[in-house]
PDB file of C-alpha atoms in Angstrom:
ATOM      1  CA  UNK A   1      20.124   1.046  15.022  1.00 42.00           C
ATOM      2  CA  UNK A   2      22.782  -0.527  12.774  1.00 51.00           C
ATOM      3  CA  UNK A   3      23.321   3.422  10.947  1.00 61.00           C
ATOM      4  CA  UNK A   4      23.305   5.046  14.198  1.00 79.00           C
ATOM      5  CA  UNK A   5      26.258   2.896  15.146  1.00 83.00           C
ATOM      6  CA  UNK A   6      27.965   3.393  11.854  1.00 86.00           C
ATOM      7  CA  UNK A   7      27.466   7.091  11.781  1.00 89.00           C
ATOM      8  CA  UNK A   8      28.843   7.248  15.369  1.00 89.00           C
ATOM      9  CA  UNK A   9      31.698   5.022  14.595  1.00 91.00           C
ATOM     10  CA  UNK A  10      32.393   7.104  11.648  1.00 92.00           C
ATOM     11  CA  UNK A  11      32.424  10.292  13.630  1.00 94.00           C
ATOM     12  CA  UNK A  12      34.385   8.837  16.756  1.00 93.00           C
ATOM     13  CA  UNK A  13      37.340   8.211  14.556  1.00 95.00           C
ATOM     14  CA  UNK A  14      37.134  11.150  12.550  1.00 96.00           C
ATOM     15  CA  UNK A  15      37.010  13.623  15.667  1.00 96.00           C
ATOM     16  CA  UNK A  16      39.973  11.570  16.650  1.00 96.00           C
ATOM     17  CA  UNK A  17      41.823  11.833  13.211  1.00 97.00           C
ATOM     18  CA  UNK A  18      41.216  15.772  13.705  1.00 98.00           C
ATOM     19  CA  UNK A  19      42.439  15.988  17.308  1.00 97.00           C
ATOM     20  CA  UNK A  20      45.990  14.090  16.653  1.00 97.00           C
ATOM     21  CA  UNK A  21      46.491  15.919  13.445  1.00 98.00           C
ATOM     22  CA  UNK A  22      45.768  18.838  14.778  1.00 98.00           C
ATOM     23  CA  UNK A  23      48.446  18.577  17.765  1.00 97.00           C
ATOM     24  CA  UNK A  24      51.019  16.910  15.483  1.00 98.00           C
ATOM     25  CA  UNK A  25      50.963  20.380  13.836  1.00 98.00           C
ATOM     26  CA  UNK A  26      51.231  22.131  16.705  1.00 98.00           C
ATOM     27  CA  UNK A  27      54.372  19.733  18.020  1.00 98.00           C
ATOM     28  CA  UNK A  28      55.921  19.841  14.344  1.00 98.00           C
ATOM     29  CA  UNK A  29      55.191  24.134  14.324  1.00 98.00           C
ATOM     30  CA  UNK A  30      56.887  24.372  18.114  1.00 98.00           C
ATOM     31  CA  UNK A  31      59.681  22.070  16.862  1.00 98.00           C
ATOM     32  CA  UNK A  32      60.806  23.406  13.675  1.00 98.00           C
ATOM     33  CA  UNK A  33      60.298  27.219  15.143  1.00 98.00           C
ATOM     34  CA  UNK A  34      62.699  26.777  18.092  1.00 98.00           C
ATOM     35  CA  UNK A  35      65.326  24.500  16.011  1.00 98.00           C
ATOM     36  CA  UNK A  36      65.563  27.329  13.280  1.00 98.00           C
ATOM     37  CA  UNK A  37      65.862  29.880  16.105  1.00 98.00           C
ATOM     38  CA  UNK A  38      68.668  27.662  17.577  1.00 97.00           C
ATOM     39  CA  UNK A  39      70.480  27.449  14.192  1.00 97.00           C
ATOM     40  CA  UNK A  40      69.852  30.833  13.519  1.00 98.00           C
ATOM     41  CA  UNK A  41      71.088  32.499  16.724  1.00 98.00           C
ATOM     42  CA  UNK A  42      74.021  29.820  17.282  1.00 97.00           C
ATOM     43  CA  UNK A  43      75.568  30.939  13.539  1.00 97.00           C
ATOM     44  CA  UNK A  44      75.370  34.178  14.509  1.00 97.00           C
ATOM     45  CA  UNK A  45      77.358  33.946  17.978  1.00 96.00           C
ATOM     46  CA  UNK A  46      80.641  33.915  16.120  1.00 96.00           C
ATOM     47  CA  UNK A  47      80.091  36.739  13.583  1.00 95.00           C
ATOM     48  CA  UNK A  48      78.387  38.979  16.369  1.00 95.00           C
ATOM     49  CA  UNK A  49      81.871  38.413  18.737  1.00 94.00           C
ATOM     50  CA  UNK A  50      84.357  39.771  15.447  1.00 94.00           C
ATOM     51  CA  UNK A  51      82.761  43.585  16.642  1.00 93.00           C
ATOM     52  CA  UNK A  52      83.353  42.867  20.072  1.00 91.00           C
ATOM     53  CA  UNK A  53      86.242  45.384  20.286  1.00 92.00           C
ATOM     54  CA  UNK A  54      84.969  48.357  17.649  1.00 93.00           C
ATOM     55  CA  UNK A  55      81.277  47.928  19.579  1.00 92.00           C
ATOM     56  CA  UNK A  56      81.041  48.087  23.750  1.00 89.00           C
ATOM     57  CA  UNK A  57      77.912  46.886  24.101  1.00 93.00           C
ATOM     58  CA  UNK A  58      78.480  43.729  21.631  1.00 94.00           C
ATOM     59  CA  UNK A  59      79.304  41.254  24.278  1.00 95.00           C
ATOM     60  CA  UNK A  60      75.984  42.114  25.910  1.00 96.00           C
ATOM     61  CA  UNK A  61      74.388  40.935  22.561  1.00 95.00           C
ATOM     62  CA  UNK A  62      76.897  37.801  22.334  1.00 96.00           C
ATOM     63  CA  UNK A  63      75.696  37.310  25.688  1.00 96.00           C
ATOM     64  CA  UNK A  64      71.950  37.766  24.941  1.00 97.00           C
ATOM     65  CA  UNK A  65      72.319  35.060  21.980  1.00 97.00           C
ATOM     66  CA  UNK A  66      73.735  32.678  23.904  1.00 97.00           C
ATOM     67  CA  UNK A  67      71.033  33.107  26.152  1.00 98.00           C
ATOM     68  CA  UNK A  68      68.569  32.508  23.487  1.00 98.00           C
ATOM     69  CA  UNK A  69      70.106  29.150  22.044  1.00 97.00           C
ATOM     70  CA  UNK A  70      70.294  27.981  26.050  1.00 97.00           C
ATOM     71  CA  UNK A  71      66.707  28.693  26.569  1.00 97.00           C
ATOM     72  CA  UNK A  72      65.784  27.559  23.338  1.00 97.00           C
ATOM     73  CA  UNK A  73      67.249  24.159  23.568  1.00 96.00           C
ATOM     74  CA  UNK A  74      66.348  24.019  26.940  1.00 96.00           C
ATOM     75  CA  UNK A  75      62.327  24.309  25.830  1.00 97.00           C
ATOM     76  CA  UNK A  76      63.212  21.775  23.351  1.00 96.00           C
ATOM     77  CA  UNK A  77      64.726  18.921  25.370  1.00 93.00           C
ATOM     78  CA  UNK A  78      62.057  19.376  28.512  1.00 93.00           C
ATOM     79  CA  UNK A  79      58.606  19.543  26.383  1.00 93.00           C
ATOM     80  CA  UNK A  80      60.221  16.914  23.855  1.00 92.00           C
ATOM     81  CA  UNK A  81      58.224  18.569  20.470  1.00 96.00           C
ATOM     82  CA  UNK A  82      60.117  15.749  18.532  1.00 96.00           C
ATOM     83  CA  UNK A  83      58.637  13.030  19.712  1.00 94.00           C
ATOM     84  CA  UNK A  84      55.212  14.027  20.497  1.00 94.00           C
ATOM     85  CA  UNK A  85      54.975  15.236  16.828  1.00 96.00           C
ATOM     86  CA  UNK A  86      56.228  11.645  15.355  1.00 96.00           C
ATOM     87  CA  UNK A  87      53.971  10.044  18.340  1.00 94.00           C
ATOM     88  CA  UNK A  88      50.995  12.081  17.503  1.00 96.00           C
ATOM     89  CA  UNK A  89      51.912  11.812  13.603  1.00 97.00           C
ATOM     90  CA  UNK A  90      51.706   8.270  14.005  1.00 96.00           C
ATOM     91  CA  UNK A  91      48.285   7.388  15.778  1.00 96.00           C
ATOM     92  CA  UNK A  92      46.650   9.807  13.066  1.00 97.00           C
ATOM     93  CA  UNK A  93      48.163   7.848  10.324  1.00 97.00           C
ATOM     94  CA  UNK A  94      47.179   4.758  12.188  1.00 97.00           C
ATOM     95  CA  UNK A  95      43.660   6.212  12.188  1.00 97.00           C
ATOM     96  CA  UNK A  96      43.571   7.188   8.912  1.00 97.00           C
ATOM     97  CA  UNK A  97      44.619   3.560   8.019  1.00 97.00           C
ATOM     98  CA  UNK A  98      41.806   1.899   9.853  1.00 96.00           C
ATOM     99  CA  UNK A  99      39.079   4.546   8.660  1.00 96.00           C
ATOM    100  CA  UNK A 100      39.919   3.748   4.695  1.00 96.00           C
ATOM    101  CA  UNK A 101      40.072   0.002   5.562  1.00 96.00           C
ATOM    102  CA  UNK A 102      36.298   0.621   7.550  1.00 95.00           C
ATOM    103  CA  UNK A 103      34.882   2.813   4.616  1.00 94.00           C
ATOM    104  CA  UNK A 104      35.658  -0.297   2.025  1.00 95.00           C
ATOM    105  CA  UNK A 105      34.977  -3.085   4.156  1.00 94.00           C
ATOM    106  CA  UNK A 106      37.842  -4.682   4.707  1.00 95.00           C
ATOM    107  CA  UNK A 107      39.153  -6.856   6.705  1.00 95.00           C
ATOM    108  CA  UNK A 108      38.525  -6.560   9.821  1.00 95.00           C
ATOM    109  CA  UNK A 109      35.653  -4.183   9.126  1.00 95.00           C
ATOM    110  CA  UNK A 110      33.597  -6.531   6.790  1.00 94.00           C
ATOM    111  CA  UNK A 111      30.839  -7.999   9.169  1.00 91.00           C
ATOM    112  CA  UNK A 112      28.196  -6.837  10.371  1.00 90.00           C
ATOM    113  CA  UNK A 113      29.809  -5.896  13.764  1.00 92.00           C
ATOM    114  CA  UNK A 114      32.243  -3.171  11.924  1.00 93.00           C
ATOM    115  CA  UNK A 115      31.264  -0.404  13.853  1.00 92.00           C
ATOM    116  CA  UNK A 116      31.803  -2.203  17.269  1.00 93.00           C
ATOM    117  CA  UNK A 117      35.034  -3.375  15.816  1.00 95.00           C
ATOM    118  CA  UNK A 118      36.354   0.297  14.903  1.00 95.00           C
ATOM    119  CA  UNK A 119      35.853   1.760  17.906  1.00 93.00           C
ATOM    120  CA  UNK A 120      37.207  -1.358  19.800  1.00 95.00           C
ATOM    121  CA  UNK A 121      40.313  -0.497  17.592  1.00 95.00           C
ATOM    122  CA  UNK A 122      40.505   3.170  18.273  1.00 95.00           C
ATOM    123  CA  UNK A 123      40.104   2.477  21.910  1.00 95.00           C
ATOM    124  CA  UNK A 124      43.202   0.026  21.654  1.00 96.00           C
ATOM    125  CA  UNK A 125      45.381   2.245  19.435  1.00 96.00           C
ATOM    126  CA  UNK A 126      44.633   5.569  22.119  1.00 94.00           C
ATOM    127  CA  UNK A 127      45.309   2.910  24.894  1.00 95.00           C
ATOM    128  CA  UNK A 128      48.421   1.992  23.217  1.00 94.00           C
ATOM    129  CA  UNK A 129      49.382   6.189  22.220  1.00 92.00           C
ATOM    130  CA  UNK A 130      48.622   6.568  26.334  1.00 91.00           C
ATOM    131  CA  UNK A 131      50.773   4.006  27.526  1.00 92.00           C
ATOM    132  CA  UNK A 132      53.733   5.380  25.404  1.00 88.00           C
ATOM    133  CA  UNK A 133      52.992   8.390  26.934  1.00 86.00           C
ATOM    134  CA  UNK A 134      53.192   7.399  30.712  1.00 89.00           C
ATOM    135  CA  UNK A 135      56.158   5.361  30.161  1.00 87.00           C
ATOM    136  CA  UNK A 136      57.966   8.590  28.468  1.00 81.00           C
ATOM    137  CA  UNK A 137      56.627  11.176  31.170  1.00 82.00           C
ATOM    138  CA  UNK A 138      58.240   8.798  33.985  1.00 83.00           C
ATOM    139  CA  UNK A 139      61.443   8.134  31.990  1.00 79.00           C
ATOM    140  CA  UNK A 140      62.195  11.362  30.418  1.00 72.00           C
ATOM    141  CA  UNK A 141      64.289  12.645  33.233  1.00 65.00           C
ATOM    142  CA  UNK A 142      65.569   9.402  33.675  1.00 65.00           C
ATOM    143  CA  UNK A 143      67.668   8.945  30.829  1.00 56.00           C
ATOM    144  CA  UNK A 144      69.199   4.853  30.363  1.00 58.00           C
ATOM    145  CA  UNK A 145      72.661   5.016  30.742  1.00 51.00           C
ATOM    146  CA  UNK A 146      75.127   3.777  27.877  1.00 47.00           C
ATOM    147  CA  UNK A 147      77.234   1.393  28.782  1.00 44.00           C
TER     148      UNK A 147
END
């Protein structure tokens, strides 16, 4: 019995490790693509607008840009990539940190309850990761106002 709860413990957290790495990725990916596509477009307003008067359908294409940086930074601000990629960064590294400290058996996974106590921890630190997520789905159209 006392393997079958290590072996479980051991693959809890690592399924866990997997799943927040794998959509920190996915955040970082979404954030980097649409901040270089930002950058990219927005330096190119100004060059595009120099052939505005040897080119008639150039101000269609300034147009079009602009278009693309408003969407783009539009996508970034409402689905927040930023911050769910640091979040989700975070409670993998946290994972990570409490699956080393388990496979040495260390403090506090050197009794002979250190399977109960892992998952006990991983329930607290994704019970921790979902309260930071409810409090920034209600608030993040509710911006706190600088005084």
């Amino acid at each position: 019995m006392f393997y079958d709860d290590l072996d479980k413990a051991k693959n809890n957290i690592e399924k866990k490790i997997q799943w927040y790495d794998k959509k920190s990725r996915q955040k970082k990916m979404w954030y980097i693509l649409l901040v270089v596509l930002d950058i990219i477009v927005s330096a190119f307003i100004p060059f595009a607008t120099l052939f505005i008067d040897n080119y008639s359908n150039t101000q269609y294409i300034v147009a079009f840009m602009g278009s693309i940086v408003t969407i783009s930074s539009g996508i970034l601000a409402t689905f927040q990539f930023h911050r769910l990629w640091i979040n989700y960064r975070f409670t993998t590294e946290t994972l990570k940190a409490h699956r080393d400290l388990f496979e040495v058996n260390v403090y506090p996974y050197d009794g002979a309850d250190k399977a109960q106590v892992l998952i006990k921890n991983i329930m607290l630190i994704e019970a921790k990761q979902n309260t930071i997520w409810i409090y920034n789905e209600k608030n993040k159209n509710n911006p706190k106002k600088e005084n």
